[in-house]
Coordinates of C-alpha atoms in Angstrom, one line a residue:
X57 CA 0.0 0.0 0.0
X58 CA 1.4 3.4 -0.9
X59 CA -0.1 6.8 -1.3
X60 CA 1.0 10.3 -2.5
X61 CA -1.6 12.0 -0.2
X62 CA -3.1 9.7 2.4
X63 CA -3.7 11.7 5.5
X64 CA -5.2 10.3 8.7
X65 CA -6.6 12.7 11.3
X66 CA -7.1 11.3 14.7
X67 CA -8.8 12.9 17.6
X68 CA -7.1 12.7 21.0
X69 CA -8.0 10.3 23.7
X70 CA -5.8 7.4 22.4
X71 CA -8.1 6.9 19.4
X72 CA -7.0 3.9 17.3
X73 CA -7.5 3.2 13.6
X74 CA -6.7 0.1 11.6
X75 CA -4.2 0.9 8.9
X76 CA -3.5 -2.4 7.1
X77 CA -3.8 -6.2 7.1
X78 CA -0.4 -7.5 6.3
X79 CA -1.8 -10.7 4.8
X80 CA -3.7 -8.6 2.2
X81 CA -0.8 -6.6 0.9
X82 CA 1.0 -7.5 -2.4
X83 CA 4.6 -8.6 -2.6
X84 CA 7.3 -6.1 -3.6
X85 CA 10.3 -7.5 -5.6
X86 CA 9.7 -11.0 -4.2
X87 CA 9.5 -9.7 -0.6
X88 CA 6.1 -10.7 0.7
X89 CA 4.5 -9.0 3.7
X90 CA 2.6 -11.4 5.9
X91 CA 1.8 -12.1 9.5
X92 CA 4.8 -11.2 11.6
X93 CA 6.4 -9.2 8.7
X94 CA 5.5 -5.6 8.0
X95 CA 6.8 -2.1 7.7
X96 CA 5.1 1.3 7.7
X97 CA 6.5 4.8 6.7
X98 CA 4.8 7.9 8.2
X99 CA 5.3 11.6 7.6
X100 CA 4.0 14.2 10.0
X101 CA 4.4 17.7 11.3
X102 CA 2.7 16.7 14.5
X103 CA 3.9 18.1 17.8
X104 CA 1.9 15.6 19.9
X105 CA 2.7 11.9 20.3
X106 CA 1.4 9.2 18.1
X107 CA 1.6 5.4 18.2
X108 CA 2.3 2.7 15.6
X109 CA 1.3 -0.8 16.6
X110 CA 1.6 -4.3 15.1
X111 CA -1.2 -6.3 16.6
X112 CA -2.5 -9.9 16.4
X113 CA -6.1 -8.6 16.2
X114 CA -8.1 -6.1 14.2
X115 CA -10.6 -5.7 17.0
X116 CA -10.2 -2.1 18.4
X117 CA -9.4 -0.7 20.8
X118 CA -6.4 -2.8 21.9
X119 CA -5.6 -0.4 24.7
X120 CA -6.1 -1.9 28.1
X121 CA -6.4 -5.5 26.7
X122 CA -4.1 -8.5 26.8
X123 CA -3.9 -8.6 23.0
X124 CA -0.3 -9.3 21.8
X125 CA 0.9 -5.9 20.5
X126 CA 4.3 -4.5 19.5
X127 CA 4.0 -0.7 19.9
X128 CA 6.2 2.2 19.0
X129 CA 5.5 5.6 20.5
X130 CA 7.0 8.7 18.9
X131 CA 7.3 11.8 21.2
X132 CA 6.6 10.0 24.5
X133 CA 6.8 11.9 27.8
X134 CA 6.5 15.4 26.3
X135 CA 8.6 14.6 23.3
X136 CA 11.7 13.5 25.3
X137 CA 11.9 10.0 23.9
X138 CA 10.7 7.6 21.2
X139 CA 10.1 4.0 22.5
X140 CA 9.3 0.4 21.6
X141 CA 7.7 -2.2 23.8
X142 CA 5.1 -4.9 24.2
X143 CA 1.5 -4.3 25.2
X144 CA -0.8 -1.3 25.2
X145 CA 0.1 0.2 27.6
X146 CA 3.6 -1.3 28.0
X147 CA 4.2 -4.2 30.3
X148 CA 5.0 -2.8 33.7
X149 CA 4.6 0.6 31.9
X150 CA 8.2 0.4 30.8
X151 CA 9.4 0.2 27.2
X152 CA 12.0 -2.5 26.0
X153 CA 14.2 0.4 24.8
X154 CA 14.0 4.0 23.8
X155 CA 16.0 6.7 22.0
X156 CA 16.5 10.4 22.7
X157 CA 18.1 11.2 19.4
X158 CA 16.7 14.5 18.2
X159 CA 15.7 13.4 14.7
X160 CA 13.8 10.5 16.2
X161 CA 11.5 12.8 18.1
X162 CA 8.6 15.0 16.9
X163 CA 9.4 18.2 15.1
X164 CA 9.5 21.4 17.2
X165 CA 8.4 23.4 14.2
X166 CA 5.0 22.5 12.7
X167 CA 6.1 24.0 9.4
X168 CA 8.8 21.3 9.0
X169 CA 7.6 17.7 8.8
X170 CA 9.6 14.5 9.7
X171 CA 9.4 11.0 8.2
X172 CA 9.7 7.9 10.3
X173 CA 9.7 4.2 9.5
X174 CA 8.7 1.2 11.8
X175 CA 9.0 -2.5 11.1
X176 CA 8.9 -5.9 12.6
X177 CA 10.3 -9.0 10.9
X178 CA 9.7 -12.3 12.6
X179 CA 12.1 -14.1 10.2
X180 CA 15.1 -12.3 11.8
X181 CA 13.2 -11.4 15.0
X182 CA 13.9 -7.7 14.6
X183 CA 11.8 -4.7 15.7
X184 CA 13.2 -1.4 14.5
X185 CA 12.4 2.3 13.8
X186 CA 14.3 5.0 12.1
X187 CA 14.1 8.2 10.2
X188 CA 13.8 9.3 6.6
X189 CA 11.8 7.3 4.1
X190 CA 14.0 4.3 3.3
X191 CA 14.7 1.8 6.1
X192 CA 18.4 0.9 6.4
X193 CA 21.0 0.5 9.1
X194 CA 22.6 4.0 9.0
X195 CA 19.2 5.7 9.6
X196 CA 18.0 3.3 12.2
X197 CA 17.4 4.9 15.6
X198 CA 16.0 2.0 17.7
X199 CA 16.4 -1.7 17.2
X200 CA 15.6 -4.8 19.3
X201 CA 16.3 -8.4 18.4
X202 CA 14.0 -10.8 20.2
X203 CA 16.4 -13.8 20.1
X204 CA 17.5 -13.8 23.7
X205 CA 16.9 -15.4 27.1
X206 CA 13.5 -13.7 27.3
X207 CA 12.0 -16.0 24.7
X208 CA 8.4 -15.0 25.2
X209 CA 9.1 -11.7 23.2
X210 CA 9.5 -13.6 19.9
X211 CA 6.5 -15.8 20.7
X212 CA 4.3 -12.7 21.4
X213 CA 5.3 -11.2 18.0
X214 CA 4.9 -14.4 16.0
X215 CA 1.3 -13.6 15.0
X216 CA 1.3 -9.8 14.5
X217 CA -0.9 -9.3 11.5
X218 CA -2.4 -5.9 11.6
X219 CA -0.9 -2.4 11.6
X220 CA -2.7 0.1 13.8
X221 CA -2.1 3.8 14.2
X222 CA -3.3 5.8 17.2
X223 CA -3.1 9.2 18.8
X224 CA -1.9 10.0 22.3
X225 CA -4.0 12.3 24.6
X226 CA -4.1 15.0 22.0
X227 CA -5.3 15.1 18.3
X228 CA -2.7 14.2 15.6
X229 CA -2.5 14.3 11.8
X230 CA -0.2 12.0 9.8
X231 CA 0.5 11.1 6.2
X232 CA 0.8 7.4 5.5
X233 CA 3.6 7.2 2.9
X234 CA 3.9 3.4 2.6
X235 CA 2.9 0.1 4.1
X236 CA 4.6 -3.1 2.9
X237 CA 7.2 -5.8 3.6
X238 CA 10.2 -5.1 5.9
X239 CA 13.5 -4.6 4.1
X240 CA 16.8 -5.9 5.3
X241 CA 18.3 -3.5 7.8
X242 CA 21.4 -5.5 8.6
X243 CA 24.8 -3.9 8.3
X244 CA 27.1 -6.3 6.3
X245 CA 24.7 -6.6 3.4
X246 CA 26.0 -8.9 0.6
X247 CA 28.5 -10.3 3.1
X248 CA 26.2 -11.9 5.6
X249 CA 22.8 -13.7 5.4
X250 CA 20.8 -12.6 8.6
X251 CA 18.0 -15.1 7.8
X252 CA 20.3 -18.2 7.7
X253 CA 22.7 -16.4 10.1
X254 CA 25.8 -17.3 8.1
X255 CA 28.5 -15.5 6.1
X256 CA 28.3 -15.3 2.4
X257 CA 31.3 -16.2 0.1
X258 CA 33.9 -13.4 -0.2
X259 CA 37.4 -13.9 -1.6
X260 CA 40.6 -12.1 -1.1
X261 CA 44.1 -12.5 0.3
X262 CA 46.3 -10.8 2.8
X263 CA 49.4 -11.3 5.0
X264 CA 48.3 -12.1 8.6
X265 CA 49.9 -12.9 11.9
X266 CA 48.4 -15.6 14.2
X267 CA 48.0 -15.3 17.9
X268 CA 49.8 -17.4 20.5
X269 CA 47.7 -19.7 22.8
X270 CA 47.8 -17.2 25.8
X271 CA 46.4 -14.3 23.9
X272 CA 44.0 -16.4 21.8
X273 CA 42.5 -17.6 25.1
X274 CA 42.0 -13.9 26.2
X275 CA 40.1 -13.1 23.0
X276 CA 38.0 -16.2 23.4
X277 CA 36.9 -15.0 26.9
X278 CA 36.0 -11.6 25.4
X279 CA 33.9 -13.3 22.7
X280 CA 32.1 -15.3 25.5
X281 CA 31.3 -12.0 27.3
X282 CA 29.9 -10.5 24.1
X283 CA 27.9 -13.7 23.3
X284 CA 26.4 -13.9 26.8
X285 CA 25.4 -10.2 26.9
X286 CA 22.0 -8.8 25.8
X287 CA 23.8 -7.5 22.7
X288 CA 24.9 -11.0 21.7
X289 CA 22.1 -11.5 19.1
X290 CA 23.2 -8.4 17.2
X291 CA 26.8 -9.7 16.6
X292 CA 28.5 -12.4 14.7
X293 CA 31.7 -13.8 16.2
X294 CA 34.8 -14.5 14.2
X295 CA 35.7 -18.2 14.4
X296 CA 38.5 -18.6 17.1
X297 CA 40.7 -20.4 14.6
X298 CA 40.6 -17.4 12.3
X299 CA 41.4 -14.7 14.9
X300 CA 44.5 -12.9 13.6
X301 CA 46.3 -9.6 13.0
X302 CA 45.7 -8.5 9.4
X303 CA 48.1 -5.7 8.6
X304 CA 48.6 -6.1 4.8
X305 CA 45.3 -6.5 2.9
X306 CA 46.2 -7.0 -0.8
X307 CA 43.3 -8.4 -2.8
X308 CA 39.5 -8.4 -2.6
X309 CA 36.8 -8.7 -5.2
X310 CA 36.9 -5.0 -6.1
X311 CA 40.7 -4.7 -6.3
X312 CA 41.5 -7.9 -8.1
X313 CA 41.6 -6.1 -11.5
X314 CA 44.7 -4.4 -10.3
X315 CA 46.6 -7.6 -11.2
X316 CA 45.2 -7.5 -14.7
X317 CA 47.3 -4.6 -15.9
X318 CA 50.5 -6.1 -14.4
X319 CA 50.9 -9.0 -16.7
X320 CA 49.0 -11.6 -18.8
X321 CA 50.0 -14.5 -16.5
X322 CA 47.1 -13.9 -14.2
X323 CA 44.4 -13.9 -16.8
X324 CA 42.3 -17.1 -17.0
X325 CA 41.1 -18.7 -20.2
X326 CA 37.6 -17.4 -19.8
X327 CA 35.3 -15.0 -21.7
X328 CA 35.8 -11.3 -21.0
X329 CA 39.4 -11.7 -19.7
X330 CA 38.1 -12.5 -16.3
X331 CA 40.8 -13.5 -13.8
X332 CA 40.8 -16.8 -12.0
X333 CA 41.1 -16.5 -8.2
X334 CA 43.6 -19.4 -8.1
X335 CA 45.8 -17.7 -10.6
X336 CA 45.7 -14.5 -8.7
X337 CA 46.6 -16.2 -5.4
X338 CA 49.5 -18.0 -7.0
X339 CA 50.8 -14.8 -8.5
X340 CA 50.7 -13.0 -5.2
X341 CA 52.3 -16.0 -3.4
X342 CA 55.1 -15.9 -6.0
X343 CA 55.7 -12.2 -5.6
X344 CA 55.8 -12.4 -1.8
X345 CA 58.4 -15.2 -1.7
X346 CA 61.1 -13.0 -0.2
X347 CA 59.0 -11.2 2.5
X348 CA 57.3 -14.5 3.5
X349 CA 60.7 -16.3 3.6
X350 CA 61.8 -13.8 6.2
X351 CA 58.9 -14.7 8.4
X352 CA 60.8 -16.5 11.1
X353 CA 62.7 -13.4 11.9
X354 CA 59.9 -10.9 11.4
X355 CA 59.2 -9.9 15.0
X356 CA 56.6 -7.4 16.3
X357 CA 56.2 -7.0 20.1
X358 CA 52.8 -5.2 20.5
X359 CA 50.9 -4.1 23.6
X360 CA 47.3 -3.3 24.2
X361 CA 46.1 0.2 23.2
X362 CA 42.2 0.3 23.1
X363 CA 39.2 -1.9 22.5
X364 CA 35.5 -1.8 21.7
X365 CA 32.8 -4.5 21.2
X366 CA 34.3 -5.8 18.0
X367 CA 38.0 -5.0 17.9
X368 CA 41.2 -4.8 19.9
X369 CA 43.8 -2.3 18.8
X370 CA 47.4 -2.8 19.6
X371 CA 50.4 -0.5 19.5
X372 CA 54.2 -1.0 19.1
X373 CA 56.2 -1.2 22.3
X374 CA 58.5 1.5 21.0
X375 CA 59.9 3.4 18.0
X376 CA 62.1 0.5 16.9
X377 CA 59.1 -1.8 16.7
X378 CA 57.1 1.0 14.9
X379 CA 59.9 1.2 12.3
X380 CA 59.9 -2.6 11.9
X381 CA 56.2 -2.6 11.2
X382 CA 56.4 0.2 8.7
X383 CA 59.4 -1.3 6.9
X384 CA 57.8 -4.7 6.6
X385 CA 54.5 -3.4 5.3
X386 CA 56.3 -1.3 2.7
X387 CA 58.4 -4.3 1.7
X388 CA 55.2 -6.3 1.2
X389 CA 53.6 -3.6 -1.0
X390 CA 56.7 -3.2 -3.1
X391 CA 57.1 -7.0 -3.6
X392 CA 53.5 -7.6 -4.4
X393 CA 53.0 -4.5 -6.5
X394 CA 49.6 -4.0 -4.7
X395 CA 48.6 -1.2 -2.4
X396 CA 47.6 -2.1 1.2
X397 CA 43.9 -1.6 1.7
X398 CA 44.4 -1.4 5.5
X399 CA 44.6 2.2 6.7
X400 CA 47.2 2.8 9.5
X401 CA 44.6 2.7 12.3
X402 CA 43.4 -0.8 11.0
X403 CA 46.8 -2.4 10.5
X404 CA 47.3 -3.3 14.2
X405 CA 43.6 -4.1 14.9
X406 CA 42.3 -7.6 15.8
X407 CA 38.7 -8.1 14.9
X408 CA 36.9 -10.7 17.1
X409 CA 33.3 -9.9 16.1
X410 CA 31.2 -7.6 13.9
X411 CA 27.8 -6.0 14.1
X412 CA 25.1 -7.7 12.0
X413 CA 22.3 -5.3 13.2
X414 CA 23.0 -1.8 14.5
X415 CA 23.2 -1.2 18.3
X416 CA 20.6 1.6 18.7
X417 CA 18.6 2.6 21.7
X418 CA 19.6 4.0 25.1
X419 CA 19.4 0.7 27.0
X420 CA 21.4 -1.1 24.3
X421 CA 24.0 1.7 24.2
X422 CA 24.4 1.5 28.0
X423 CA 24.9 -2.2 27.8
X424 CA 27.6 -1.6 25.2
X425 CA 29.4 0.9 27.3
X426 CA 29.4 -1.4 30.3
X427 CA 30.7 -4.3 28.1
X428 CA 33.5 -2.2 26.6
X429 CA 34.6 -1.2 30.1
X430 CA 34.7 -4.8 31.1
X431 CA 36.7 -5.8 28.0
X432 CA 39.2 -3.0 28.5
X433 CA 39.7 -4.1 32.2
X434 CA 40.5 -7.6 31.1
X435 CA 43.0 -6.5 28.4
X436 CA 44.7 -3.9 30.6
X437 CA 45.3 -6.6 33.2
X438 CA 46.2 -9.6 31.1
X439 CA 47.4 -8.7 27.6
X440 CA 50.9 -7.5 28.5
X441 CA 53.0 -7.9 25.3
X442 CA 52.2 -10.2 22.4
X443 CA 55.2 -11.1 20.3
X444 CA 53.9 -11.6 16.7
X445 CA 56.1 -13.6 14.4
X446 CA 55.9 -15.6 11.2
X447 CA 53.5 -13.9 8.8
X448 CA 51.7 -16.0 6.3
X449 CA 49.6 -15.6 3.2
X450 CA 45.9 -16.0 4.1
X451 CA 43.2 -16.7 1.5
X452 CA 39.8 -15.4 2.7
X453 CA 36.7 -17.5 2.1
X454 CA 34.4 -15.1 3.8
X455 CA 35.0 -11.8 5.6
X456 CA 36.1 -13.6 8.7
X457 CA 37.2 -17.1 7.6
X458 CA 40.6 -17.8 6.0
X459 CA 42.8 -20.6 5.0
X460 CA 46.6 -20.6 4.6
X461 CA 47.7 -20.6 1.0
X462 CA 49.1 -24.1 1.2
X463 CA 45.9 -25.6 2.6
X464 CA 43.6 -23.8 0.2
X465 CA 45.4 -24.4 -3.1
X466 CA 48.0 -26.7 -4.5
X467 CA 50.0 -24.6 -7.0
X468 CA 49.4 -25.5 -10.6
X469 CA 52.2 -27.7 -12.2
X470 CA 54.2 -25.7 -14.8
X471 CA 53.3 -26.5 -18.4
X472 CA 56.0 -28.7 -20.0

């Protein structure tokens, strides 16, 4: 359902109006709205609060009943917050989460309207709201994923079929821009499938350093903290066997053509002069023979610098180590003939997880701050100095999984 000029005027007193039956809406580009899957976009210049609800019944009013309802309130508590929660009113009169970001609140100037979107998708168990007219991760302002220890939340939202709009205590006027299926609001699009919860194929190669057992155990503990926290369902962990320092990132799907202009040996016998990944990897391995041969005496002592919920950043123990790092990276670039895609701040960063869905909402942000504080305390106490040695060529199968060159490919035998 879409409209260029579909205004709804609601009197005050928590008046409710049925907006759509998700089972009756058409599919859009193969994306089918249905029970438990819907999205609505609203534009308004209202200065009084309004509610968007996903309900299991079309019998109104839902307020004051036990009907399963997922409800968003924009401009709650005198326009100091926008919230999401279960029930009408909320269970225990408290939302699951809320945001105070200014663009997620009602306009302060009736001459300037604002556009908001709201969605629930039972397939990925995500409830979210955001600003502007196109739902995506970077304009999301509130997100909850109901895959946690409080399992009843997902069960309550399983049969949400109807979209209901309602006023607060005062009258409100809104324009319904669109009602349809929920789009994907995950962050690593084209790299991760949030429905199957698995990484998608992604190829590239880089020079990496592995961790010793002591420091690998520390990162595993940090991963366990993240996984056990309320934010765990929003993140994907890097497999422990693939945790590494990745300072020299040489090839990826977008930069592979850089090899094409450097010689015909890397061009596969296929239409359009497309390059074969195996040929690319073998060419890079051949070019890096000298830097990789020096691996046993390539030595980087690094200490802890800072951390967040996905990465640990290290720093050289002194100027001599810093010079060794810079010289080695320069030698790899010169030998390979490829620029390093890792910017300086990323070269000494260990990635142990990545966000699949954005962490948005005051409660979620507070949990993240507490978690980062706990992670930093562990690393300050236990990291000490990690002595990195023996770089190797890693071939990436996804954005977080890699294999050493020797395990992934057996070099082609030369043509007699």
